[in-house]
Every structure is written in C-alpha cells, then in structure tokens.
Tab-separated table of C-alpha atoms in Angstrom:
chain	number	residue	atom	x	y	z
A	10	MET	CA	-14.656	23.177	-75.950
A	11	PRO	CA	-11.987	23.728	-73.279
A	12	GLY	CA	-12.667	21.805	-70.049
A	13	ARG	CA	-14.972	19.331	-71.727
A	14	CYS	CA	-14.340	15.626	-71.110
A	15	VAL	CA	-13.240	13.794	-74.212
A	16	SER	CA	-14.958	10.442	-74.611
A	17	ARG	CA	-12.785	7.426	-75.326
A	18	VAL	CA	-13.108	5.968	-78.783
A	19	THR	CA	-14.191	2.348	-78.587
A	20	PRO	CA	-12.936	-0.062	-81.228
A	21	CYS	CA	-15.416	-1.409	-83.729
A	22	VAL	CA	-14.291	-4.983	-83.406
A	23	ARG	CA	-13.719	-6.618	-80.049
A	24	ARG	CA	-11.630	-9.746	-79.920
A	25	SER	CA	-12.767	-12.236	-77.371
A	26	HIS	CA	-10.187	-13.774	-75.055
A	27	GLN	CA	-11.479	-17.162	-76.064
A	28	ALA	CA	-10.934	-16.534	-79.793
A	29	PRO	CA	-8.256	-18.771	-81.303
A	30	ARG	CA	-5.024	-17.122	-82.320
A	31	ARG	CA	-2.894	-18.094	-85.247
A	32	ALA	CA	0.524	-19.416	-84.374
A	33	TYR	CA	3.550	-18.906	-86.583
A	34	VAL	CA	6.568	-21.177	-86.581
A	35	THR	CA	9.795	-19.536	-87.647
A	36	ASN	CA	13.274	-20.932	-87.938
A	37	VAL	CA	15.968	-18.773	-86.389
A	38	LEU	CA	18.911	-18.596	-88.765
A	39	ARG	CA	22.359	-18.676	-87.206
A	40	GLY	CA	25.909	-18.485	-88.466
A	41	ASP	CA	26.461	-19.562	-92.106
A	42	ALA	CA	22.724	-19.971	-92.635
A	43	LEU	CA	22.459	-16.157	-92.745
A	44	GLY	CA	24.557	-15.967	-95.886
A	45	PRO	CA	28.209	-15.170	-96.537
A	46	VAL	CA	29.907	-14.811	-93.140
A	47	ALA	CA	33.421	-13.712	-92.237
A	48	ARG	CA	34.953	-14.594	-88.848
A	49	ASP	CA	37.844	-13.459	-86.737
A	50	GLU	CA	39.022	-14.506	-83.273
A	51	HIS	CA	36.298	-12.658	-81.397
A	52	GLN	CA	33.137	-12.347	-83.529
A	53	SER	CA	31.481	-12.961	-86.905
A	54	PHE	CA	30.417	-10.524	-89.639
A	55	ARG	CA	27.835	-10.864	-92.364
A	56	VAL	CA	29.222	-9.831	-95.749
A	57	ARG	CA	26.909	-7.515	-97.700
A	58	LYS	CA	26.600	-7.379	-101.455
A	59	ASP	CA	28.700	-4.220	-101.609
A	60	GLY	CA	31.481	-5.976	-99.653
A	61	SER	CA	30.923	-4.208	-96.322
A	62	LYS	CA	30.700	-6.190	-93.088
A	63	LEU	CA	27.784	-6.161	-90.644
A	64	PRO	CA	28.432	-7.555	-87.116
A	65	LEU	CA	26.103	-10.372	-86.114
A	66	ALA	CA	24.071	-10.168	-82.937
A	67	PRO	CA	25.802	-11.978	-80.015
A	68	ILE	CA	22.933	-14.445	-79.709
A	69	LEU	CA	23.357	-15.422	-83.400
A	70	ASP	CA	27.136	-15.354	-83.495
A	71	PRO	CA	28.523	-18.931	-83.187
A	72	VAL	CA	31.915	-17.615	-82.014
A	73	VAL	CA	30.378	-15.713	-79.093
A	74	VAL	CA	28.020	-18.557	-78.212
A	75	GLU	CA	30.896	-21.032	-78.147
A	76	GLN	CA	32.987	-18.793	-75.889
A	77	ARG	CA	30.081	-18.268	-73.497
A	78	THR	CA	29.157	-21.934	-73.215
A	79	ARG	CA	32.643	-23.398	-73.027
A	80	TRP	CA	32.532	-23.346	-69.210
A	81	THR	CA	28.956	-24.675	-68.951
A	82	GLN	CA	29.312	-27.733	-71.166
A	83	MET	CA	29.027	-31.149	-69.522
A	84	LYS	CA	32.311	-32.929	-69.078
A	85	ALA	CA	32.796	-36.221	-70.837
A	86	ARG	CA	32.362	-39.327	-68.715
A	87	PRO	CA	35.700	-40.775	-67.613
A	88	ASP	CA	36.972	-43.816	-69.419
A	89	PRO	CA	37.838	-46.633	-66.974
A	90	THR	CA	40.431	-48.028	-69.391
A	91	ASN	CA	42.520	-44.846	-69.070
A	92	PHE	CA	42.364	-44.463	-65.275
A	93	THR	CA	45.502	-43.647	-63.341
A	94	PRO	CA	46.507	-45.910	-60.423
A	95	PHE	CA	45.130	-43.340	-57.982
A	96	GLN	CA	41.795	-43.166	-59.805
A	97	LYS	CA	41.535	-46.957	-59.786
A	98	ARG	CA	42.117	-47.114	-56.029
A	99	LEU	CA	39.621	-44.322	-55.485
A	100	LEU	CA	37.026	-46.215	-57.515
A	101	GLU	CA	37.572	-49.271	-55.307
A	102	ASN	CA	37.337	-47.352	-52.020
A	103	PRO	CA	33.916	-47.701	-50.263
A	104	TYR	CA	34.574	-44.686	-48.029
A	105	ALA	CA	35.094	-42.479	-51.077
A	106	HIS	CA	31.785	-43.676	-52.542
A	107	ALA	CA	29.964	-42.970	-49.261
A	108	LEU	CA	31.408	-39.455	-48.954
A	109	ALA	CA	30.826	-38.708	-52.657
A	110	SER	CA	27.116	-39.527	-52.442
A	111	PRO	CA	24.778	-36.530	-52.900
A	112	ALA	CA	24.562	-34.306	-49.834
A	113	ARG	CA	21.125	-34.208	-48.219
A	114	PHE	CA	19.679	-32.311	-45.269
A	115	ASP	CA	18.946	-34.198	-42.076
A	116	ARG	CA	16.113	-32.278	-40.420
A	117	SER	CA	16.377	-34.225	-37.160
A	118	THR	CA	19.897	-32.896	-36.473
A	119	SER	CA	19.835	-29.851	-38.826
A	120	THR	CA	22.999	-30.995	-40.603
A	121	LEU	CA	23.964	-31.542	-44.232
A	122	LEU	CA	25.420	-35.030	-44.671
A	123	PRO	CA	26.184	-37.409	-47.559
A	124	SER	CA	23.177	-39.568	-48.339
A	125	GLY	CA	25.350	-42.673	-47.886
A	126	LEU	CA	25.334	-41.938	-44.135
A	127	LEU	CA	21.569	-41.441	-43.903
A	128	LEU	CA	18.505	-43.664	-43.755
A	129	THR	CA	15.515	-42.802	-45.930
A	130	LEU	CA	11.809	-43.332	-45.302
A	131	TYR	CA	9.048	-43.073	-47.885
A	132	ILE	CA	5.263	-43.044	-47.686
A	133	LYS	CA	3.454	-46.222	-48.665
A	134	PRO	CA	-0.290	-46.883	-48.155
A	135	HIS	CA	-1.261	-49.739	-45.891
A	136	PRO	CA	-2.661	-52.656	-47.958
A	137	GLU	CA	-5.756	-52.987	-45.747
A	138	THR	CA	-6.564	-49.546	-44.308
A	139	SER	CA	-4.871	-47.413	-47.047
A	140	ASP	CA	-3.464	-45.148	-44.310
A	141	PRO	CA	-0.073	-43.577	-45.150
A	142	TRP	CA	2.826	-45.341	-43.424
A	143	LEU	CA	6.482	-44.315	-43.261
A	144	LEU	CA	8.555	-47.301	-44.413
A	145	PRO	CA	12.254	-47.788	-45.341
A	146	LEU	CA	11.630	-48.876	-48.927
A	147	SER	CA	15.159	-47.927	-50.036
A	148	ILE	CA	16.786	-50.701	-47.970
A	149	SER	CA	14.100	-53.303	-48.541
A	150	THR	CA	15.154	-56.431	-50.429
A	151	SER	CA	11.846	-56.497	-52.338
A	152	ASN	CA	12.095	-54.959	-55.808
A	153	ALA	CA	8.323	-54.580	-56.106
A	154	GLN	CA	8.242	-51.637	-53.706
A	155	LYS	CA	9.200	-48.465	-55.530
A	156	PRO	CA	9.655	-45.294	-53.453
A	157	ARG	CA	7.389	-42.381	-54.326
A	158	GLY	CA	7.174	-38.815	-53.141
A	159	PRO	CA	9.660	-36.740	-51.118
A	160	PRO	CA	11.590	-38.809	-48.549
A	161	ILE	CA	12.402	-38.349	-44.861
A	162	ARG	CA	16.115	-38.658	-44.083
A	163	PHE	CA	17.924	-38.994	-40.756
A	164	LEU	CA	21.265	-40.207	-39.453
A	165	ALA	CA	21.761	-43.970	-39.798
A	166	HIS	CA	21.971	-44.764	-36.089
A	167	ARG	CA	19.538	-46.640	-33.893
A	168	HIS	CA	19.638	-43.986	-31.165
A	169	THR	CA	18.440	-41.411	-33.730
A	170	ALA	CA	15.624	-43.718	-34.849
A	171	ALA	CA	14.653	-44.388	-31.213
A	172	TYR	CA	14.600	-40.644	-30.466
A	173	LEU	CA	12.379	-39.892	-33.462
A	174	GLY	CA	9.944	-42.633	-32.508
A	175	ARG	CA	9.745	-41.588	-28.865
A	176	LYS	CA	6.910	-39.140	-29.538
A	177	LYS	CA	5.023	-37.805	-32.511
A	178	SER	CA	6.431	-34.286	-32.393
A	179	ASN	CA	9.976	-35.606	-32.888
A	180	TRP	CA	9.431	-37.365	-36.209
A	181	ARG	CA	6.868	-34.800	-37.389
A	182	GLY	CA	9.626	-32.205	-37.195
A	183	ALA	CA	11.725	-34.295	-39.595
A	184	VAL	CA	8.987	-34.439	-42.251
A	185	GLU	CA	9.937	-32.635	-45.444
A	186	ARG	CA	7.943	-29.480	-46.152
A	187	ARG	CA	7.324	-30.610	-49.716
A	188	LEU	CA	5.752	-33.758	-48.331
A	189	MET	CA	3.504	-31.746	-46.020
A	190	ALA	CA	2.411	-29.613	-48.980
A	191	LEU	CA	1.535	-32.659	-51.098
A	192	LEU	CA	-0.501	-34.434	-48.439
A	193	GLU	CA	-3.950	-33.324	-47.423
A	194	PRO	CA	-4.411	-32.243	-43.775
A	195	LYS	CA	-6.433	-35.372	-42.993
A	196	ALA	CA	-3.833	-37.646	-44.586
A	197	LEU	CA	-1.038	-35.832	-42.759
A	198	GLU	CA	-2.762	-36.465	-39.439
A	199	LYS	CA	-3.087	-40.163	-40.319
A	200	LEU	CA	0.618	-40.498	-41.121
A	201	ILE	CA	1.959	-43.425	-39.049
A	202	TRP	CA	5.419	-44.061	-37.621
A	203	ARG	CA	5.759	-47.733	-36.727
A	204	GLU	CA	6.429	-48.482	-33.075
A	205	ASP	CA	9.010	-51.108	-34.028
A	206	MET	CA	10.845	-48.818	-36.468
A	207	THR	CA	14.218	-49.270	-34.713
A	208	GLU	CA	14.013	-53.066	-34.894
A	209	LEU	CA	12.598	-52.955	-38.429
A	210	LEU	CA	15.530	-50.897	-39.704
A	211	LEU	CA	18.006	-53.251	-38.038
A	212	ARG	CA	16.311	-56.321	-39.500
A	213	LEU	CA	16.246	-54.862	-43.026
A	214	LEU	CA	19.897	-53.802	-42.851
A	215	GLN	CA	20.850	-57.296	-41.699
A	216	ASP	CA	18.849	-58.853	-44.535
A	217	ARG	CA	20.617	-56.667	-47.093
A	218	VAL	CA	24.028	-57.615	-45.718
A	219	MET	CA	23.190	-61.329	-45.661
A	220	ASP	CA	21.804	-61.175	-49.194
A	221	LYS	CA	24.973	-59.481	-50.462
A	222	LEU	CA	27.462	-61.671	-48.565
A	223	ALA	CA	25.692	-64.874	-49.575
A	224	TRP	CA	27.352	-64.566	-52.979
A	225	TYR	CA	30.811	-64.640	-51.360
A	226	TYR	CA	30.096	-67.635	-49.116
A	227	SER	CA	28.228	-69.644	-51.730
A	228	TRP	CA	31.425	-70.521	-53.626
A	229	ARG	CA	34.766	-71.431	-52.146
A	230	GLY	CA	37.653	-69.219	-53.214
A	231	ARG	CA	35.852	-65.878	-53.382
A	232	LEU	CA	37.100	-65.006	-49.888
A	233	THR	CA	40.663	-65.435	-48.623
A	234	ALA	CA	40.781	-67.290	-45.303
A	235	VAL	CA	43.362	-66.249	-42.679
A	236	PRO	CA	43.999	-67.584	-39.146
A	237	SER	CA	43.292	-64.262	-37.382
A	238	PRO	CA	42.852	-60.515	-38.075
A	239	SER	CA	46.291	-59.665	-36.640
A	240	ASN	CA	48.760	-57.869	-38.883
A	241	GLU	CA	51.220	-60.780	-38.916
A	242	HIS	CA	48.654	-62.819	-40.886
A	243	LEU	CA	47.547	-59.976	-43.178
A	244	ASP	CA	50.822	-58.443	-44.375
A	245	SER	CA	51.530	-61.292	-46.788
A	246	ILE	CA	48.219	-60.783	-48.652
A	247	GLU	CA	47.729	-58.200	-51.400
A	248	ASP	CA	44.872	-55.666	-51.682
A	249	VAL	CA	43.236	-56.178	-48.287
A	250	SER	CA	40.071	-54.073	-48.046
A	251	CYS	CA	38.280	-55.383	-44.927
A	252	VAL	CA	38.166	-58.431	-42.660
A	253	LEU	CA	35.139	-60.607	-41.813
A	254	PHE	CA	35.349	-62.366	-38.453
A	255	TYR	CA	33.057	-65.159	-37.236
A	256	GLY	CA	32.842	-64.472	-33.531
A	257	SER	CA	32.298	-61.610	-31.127
A	258	LEU	CA	34.693	-58.684	-30.739
A	259	LYS	CA	33.073	-57.369	-27.574
A	260	THR	CA	35.285	-56.837	-24.548
A	261	ARG	CA	34.764	-56.482	-20.830
A	262	ALA	CA	34.274	-52.741	-21.327
A	263	ASP	CA	31.212	-53.417	-23.485
A	264	GLU	CA	29.682	-55.479	-20.696
A	265	LEU	CA	30.215	-52.653	-18.205
A	266	ARG	CA	28.739	-50.012	-20.528
A	267	ARG	CA	25.167	-50.655	-19.387
A	268	GLU	CA	26.159	-50.248	-15.762
A	269	ALA	CA	27.951	-46.992	-16.582
A	270	GLU	CA	24.880	-45.696	-18.424
A	271	ASP	CA	22.700	-46.456	-15.385
A	272	ILE	CA	25.145	-44.560	-13.172
A	273	VAL	CA	25.071	-41.567	-15.527
A	274	LEU	CA	21.264	-41.532	-15.563
A	275	ASP	CA	21.212	-41.695	-11.766
A	276	ILE	CA	23.674	-38.787	-11.522
A	277	ASP	CA	21.565	-36.693	-13.928
A	278	LYS	CA	18.456	-37.387	-11.861
A	279	TRP	CA	20.117	-36.111	-8.699
A	280	TYR	CA	21.578	-33.146	-10.588
A	281	LEU	CA	18.143	-32.042	-11.810
A	282	LEU	CA	16.675	-32.472	-8.323
A	283	PHE	CA	19.479	-30.476	-6.711
A	284	ARG	CA	19.281	-27.704	-9.328
A	285	THR	CA	15.518	-27.381	-8.890
A	286	HIS	CA	15.555	-27.036	-5.098
A	287	PHE	CA	18.982	-25.560	-4.308
A	288	GLY	CA	20.011	-23.855	-7.567
A	289	SER	CA	19.193	-20.382	-6.233
A	290	TYR	CA	21.931	-20.705	-3.580
A	291	PHE	CA	24.529	-21.039	-6.344
A	292	ASP	CA	23.092	-18.364	-8.645
A	293	PRO	CA	24.870	-14.986	-8.252
A	294	HIS	CA	21.826	-13.247	-9.745
A	295	GLN	CA	19.635	-14.408	-6.861
A	296	ASN	CA	22.028	-14.778	-3.931
A	297	SER	CA	24.137	-11.712	-3.192
A	298	ASN	CA	25.999	-13.412	-0.314
A	299	LEU	CA	28.161	-15.414	-2.733
A	300	PRO	CA	31.786	-14.232	-3.045
A	301	HIS	CA	31.547	-13.864	-6.841
A	302	ALA	CA	28.102	-12.231	-6.794
A	303	PRO	CA	27.704	-8.581	-7.880
A	304	SER	CA	26.810	-6.011	-5.244
A	305	ARG	CA	23.597	-5.142	-7.043
A	306	THR	CA	21.795	-7.186	-9.681
A	307	THR	CA	21.137	-4.952	-12.667
A	308	HIS	CA	19.868	-7.536	-15.158
A	309	LYS	CA	18.064	-10.831	-15.381
A	310	PRO	CA	19.956	-13.965	-16.404
A	311	PRO	CA	19.439	-15.123	-20.010
A	312	GLY	CA	17.303	-18.150	-20.752
A	313	TRP	CA	20.273	-20.419	-21.442
A	314	TYR	CA	21.997	-19.646	-18.145
A	315	GLU	CA	22.316	-22.410	-15.554
A	316	PRO	CA	23.719	-22.127	-12.024
A	317	PRO	CA	27.355	-23.307	-11.800
A	318	ILE	CA	26.575	-26.738	-10.322
A	319	PRO	CA	29.072	-29.541	-11.096
A	320	ARG	CA	27.865	-31.945	-13.767
A	321	LEU	CA	29.369	-34.701	-15.887
A	322	ALA	CA	30.800	-33.182	-19.081
A	323	ALA	CA	28.884	-33.921	-22.287
A	324	ARG	CA	32.032	-35.052	-24.114
A	325	ALA	CA	32.827	-37.527	-21.333
A	326	GLN	CA	29.247	-38.775	-21.321
A	327	PHE	CA	28.991	-39.159	-25.110
A	328	PRO	CA	32.474	-39.911	-26.512
A	329	PRO	CA	32.989	-40.312	-30.273
A	330	LEU	CA	31.916	-43.547	-31.920
A	331	SER	CA	34.645	-46.127	-32.367
A	332	PHE	CA	34.954	-49.027	-34.802
A	333	SER	CA	37.009	-52.199	-34.761
A	334	THR	CA	40.081	-52.011	-36.980
A	335	THR	CA	43.339	-53.821	-37.580
A	336	LYS	CA	46.656	-52.926	-39.218
A	337	TRP	CA	47.652	-54.022	-42.715
A	338	ARG	CA	51.050	-52.742	-43.928
A	339	GLY	CA	50.836	-49.666	-41.755
A	340	ARG	CA	47.254	-48.632	-42.561
A	341	LYS	CA	43.994	-49.387	-40.801
A	342	VAL	CA	41.370	-51.684	-42.307
A	343	ALA	CA	37.924	-52.403	-40.897
A	344	VAL	CA	37.121	-55.619	-39.037
A	345	TYR	CA	33.439	-56.639	-39.109
A	346	SER	CA	32.175	-59.193	-36.626
A	347	LEU	CA	29.445	-61.251	-38.286
A	348	THR	CA	28.214	-62.440	-34.892
A	349	ASP	CA	27.842	-58.917	-33.477
A	350	LEU	CA	26.301	-57.453	-36.629
A	351	LEU	CA	23.974	-60.260	-37.751
A	352	GLY	CA	23.430	-62.245	-34.578
A	353	GLU	CA	24.723	-65.709	-33.825
A	354	GLU	CA	21.971	-67.584	-35.673
A	355	ASN	CA	22.143	-65.439	-38.832
A	356	ALA	CA	25.943	-65.573	-38.880
A	357	LYS	CA	25.902	-69.369	-38.599
A	358	GLN	CA	23.322	-69.594	-41.370
A	359	LEU	CA	25.404	-67.335	-43.615
A	360	VAL	CA	28.795	-68.926	-43.055
A	361	GLY	CA	27.596	-72.522	-42.847
A	362	LYS	CA	26.840	-75.154	-40.260
A	363	GLY	CA	30.331	-76.618	-40.473
A	364	VAL	CA	31.999	-73.692	-38.733
A	365	THR	CA	33.811	-74.856	-35.613
A	366	GLY	CA	36.584	-73.557	-33.419
A	367	GLU	CA	39.188	-75.379	-35.531
A	368	GLY	CA	37.729	-74.311	-38.897
A	369	GLU	CA	37.901	-71.065	-40.839
A	370	ARG	CA	36.752	-68.115	-38.736
A	371	CYS	CA	38.334	-65.129	-40.486
A	372	TRP	CA	38.141	-64.056	-44.137
A	373	ILE	CA	39.433	-61.159	-46.208
A	374	ILE	CA	37.532	-59.178	-48.835
A	375	LYS	CA	40.031	-57.872	-51.335
A	376	ARG	CA	39.885	-54.387	-52.817
A	377	ALA	CA	37.835	-54.436	-56.035
A	378	ARG	CA	35.062	-52.488	-57.715
A	379	GLN	CA	32.655	-55.400	-57.213
A	380	SER	CA	33.240	-55.361	-53.435
A	381	VAL	CA	32.243	-51.730	-52.895
A	382	ALA	CA	28.493	-52.422	-52.548
A	383	ALA	CA	29.000	-55.135	-49.913
A	384	GLU	CA	31.454	-53.023	-47.920
A	385	MET	CA	29.122	-50.010	-47.935
A	386	LEU	CA	26.301	-52.188	-46.543
A	387	LEU	CA	28.615	-53.550	-43.847
A	388	MET	CA	29.726	-50.028	-42.983
A	389	ARG	CA	26.121	-48.800	-42.727
A	390	LEU	CA	25.108	-51.682	-40.471
A	391	GLN	CA	28.202	-51.136	-38.320
A	392	SER	CA	27.360	-47.430	-38.010
A	393	TYR	CA	23.765	-48.241	-37.083
A	394	LEU	CA	24.877	-50.494	-34.201
A	395	ALA	CA	27.966	-48.520	-33.134
A	396	GLU	CA	28.269	-47.492	-29.495
A	397	PRO	CA	30.655	-44.982	-27.911
A	398	GLY	CA	33.340	-46.415	-25.706
A	399	ALA	CA	35.982	-49.082	-25.831
A	400	PHE	CA	36.622	-51.025	-29.015
A	401	TRP	CA	38.604	-54.068	-30.043
A	402	GLU	CA	41.921	-53.712	-31.816
A	403	PRO	CA	44.570	-56.424	-32.164
A	404	LYS	CA	47.902	-55.781	-30.544
A	405	ALA	CA	50.840	-54.922	-32.761
A	406	ASN	CA	53.917	-57.108	-32.904
C-alpha cells in the first residue's frame, strides 16, 4: 500500500563479533611466476595462449617496481680500503665526526644542534627510594648503567647546566614531551634534578678523558714529545692533530675576568634601578617634553619596548667562546691544557709523578682513526669549561 512503512528484513543467521574467522594465506605471484612474460624497456606483458600480450599491473611488474625503487634503495656501505685521500682525512677528523652526529633538538635554547655538542640525561630510579632521578648515564664510565626512555638534551656548557638547575621551572621546560607522556603525574612531580649537577657533569667528563688518555700515557712511544707547542717545534712532525700540554694556559686576562664580571653585574643593577625610577623621563610615550617625542601619543608602547637608556651591549658582555690553538704548517690545531681541564692533581696522576720542569711537558696526538674518540672527549670537556674572553696562542716566528 502506498505510504506504508516497509519493515526491514532481518537475516536468519547472525554472526557474532566474537566468532572466529577463517584466515586464508595466498602467495602473490609476480613477474615470471605468472607464466610466459615478455618485457621491453618500460613494462612487462603476459603472453596469452593465442599469442596476444596482456600488460601486467604496475604493482606486479618487476620493471616498474625496479624503476620506482631505484632511488629509495639503501646505498652500500663504503669500503675503507678504497677510500680517497680526502675521505681518509675526513674519517680521521674529530670535528667532522662531531658535526656529522645526528641532529637533536635542545629545548633549553630552542635550537637544533649535532648530538656531539650536547649533553644527555636519562631517568634512573634511586636505589633506595626508587624516585626518578635525572642522571648523565651516557658519559658515565660504568657499563652496567644502560640508558632507558626518552632523554633530555642541552648544550654541553656548565653555564647552561647551572641555568637549568637554578630553579625547577627551567629544567622542567627542557623535559621531552614523550617523557612527560610516559611518566605518571605523581612520578613526574617526584622527578629530581641533582643540586650538584654542574659539578657531577664536570667530574664525569674528566673521568672519561682520563680513562681514554691513560692508554696513551701507559706506554712510551704512543705520544710524540716536543719541547713546546710553538710552530717551530711542530712543523717538522707529520700528521699533527692536537697538542697536550702539562701546565696552565691561563693569562692575566683570565685572572681579571672575575673582576670584570662583578663590574658588569654592578652596572646592570644600577641600570635596572635607574630604569625603574627614572625611565619615564626618557620614554617619548610618557614624556612629551622630550625633543624626539611626538606631539600627541596615539598608541601604547609594545611589550618589548624599553626606554633608550645607555646599557652595555650584549655582544660586548658575552663575546664568542675562544679556544687555545697553535699553528702547524699554516693551519690551526687545538692545544689542550691537562692542568686546566683535569686539575693539577688529576693531571699529575695521569702523566706520572716524574714530571718536572726539565722533563716532557708537551705531547702530540697524531691524526689517526683510533685518536678520534679521545679528541672528541677532549673537545667536549674543553667546550664545557670554555669561557668568553682572552685566550692563549703562541706567537708566530
């Protein structure tokens, strides 16, 4: 009857969602397995019994699959026996290895840097309280500690570590989001940043360097001794990579750095006080009597605006980091002071008790693949302790 609702026909048998289903395993035939196949430069055809040709589907055609995957195939690993001279020198360069390390995001500075320039912290439960602690397991000399979970990475410098440990909100901002998603809210609140993290990182980096350099100093002849790091003593030696010096490379400028930092902090204190109480007299938005002030203020200053009060420039206050170098055949090579990096006691323990003013005080590490690991550790420790300002460099002839 027109206008009458038609009832839906229900099936006789209802299959439950929990009922097991039968699985079928089929082998997909490709290429010659389909039968007689004819090929040309671009595709393949299946030959029928009557002699006609039927084009194969692109997903089954080996010619098409090979052309599509030729640019996605993994390259063969390079053979060290067939390296060119440039490739050999690149393989022996520690700076190339540091820059070629996988790029990782540093959340403390919001920059993408090679992981060779970063320090990494992992979560490890405390042996007594089982509370999660952030520890630098990647630079620990103990092989029993294996890192687990997403890491926390930041620039390998002690000022960065000191800034993160200054208050909880600083290092909490550097925590990876994946790590926050894995931890429970209670465990995340119990996450601990050690108060001595800056000193702990320095001590572990020094231990790694001492452990690696002990192999060089344990047997005479592995290092080439020279009278001094000046270029007149280095030019006659082949394949100089870096120089180890027993002694301090600090100058008078390093001794005055602390006094200069105190002066800068005092100037900033007076600047903030003057800006707070007298900044309105220098702000053209608030004082219309200034010569450069507009006749009528039509807008409010933005949040980043500061009154034009003289202040020490940021680039003059924080100059670029500098490292000690010397010249070898026209190119710069690094000079590492064992006393400044490891401390006087550790340096004497590493080099030996027989070191005197008349003995060997300067050694050369030659360029080799086996020396890359030691030089990268020295470079990381040097970067961790580096300060802006004056640096030592021997005078040229």
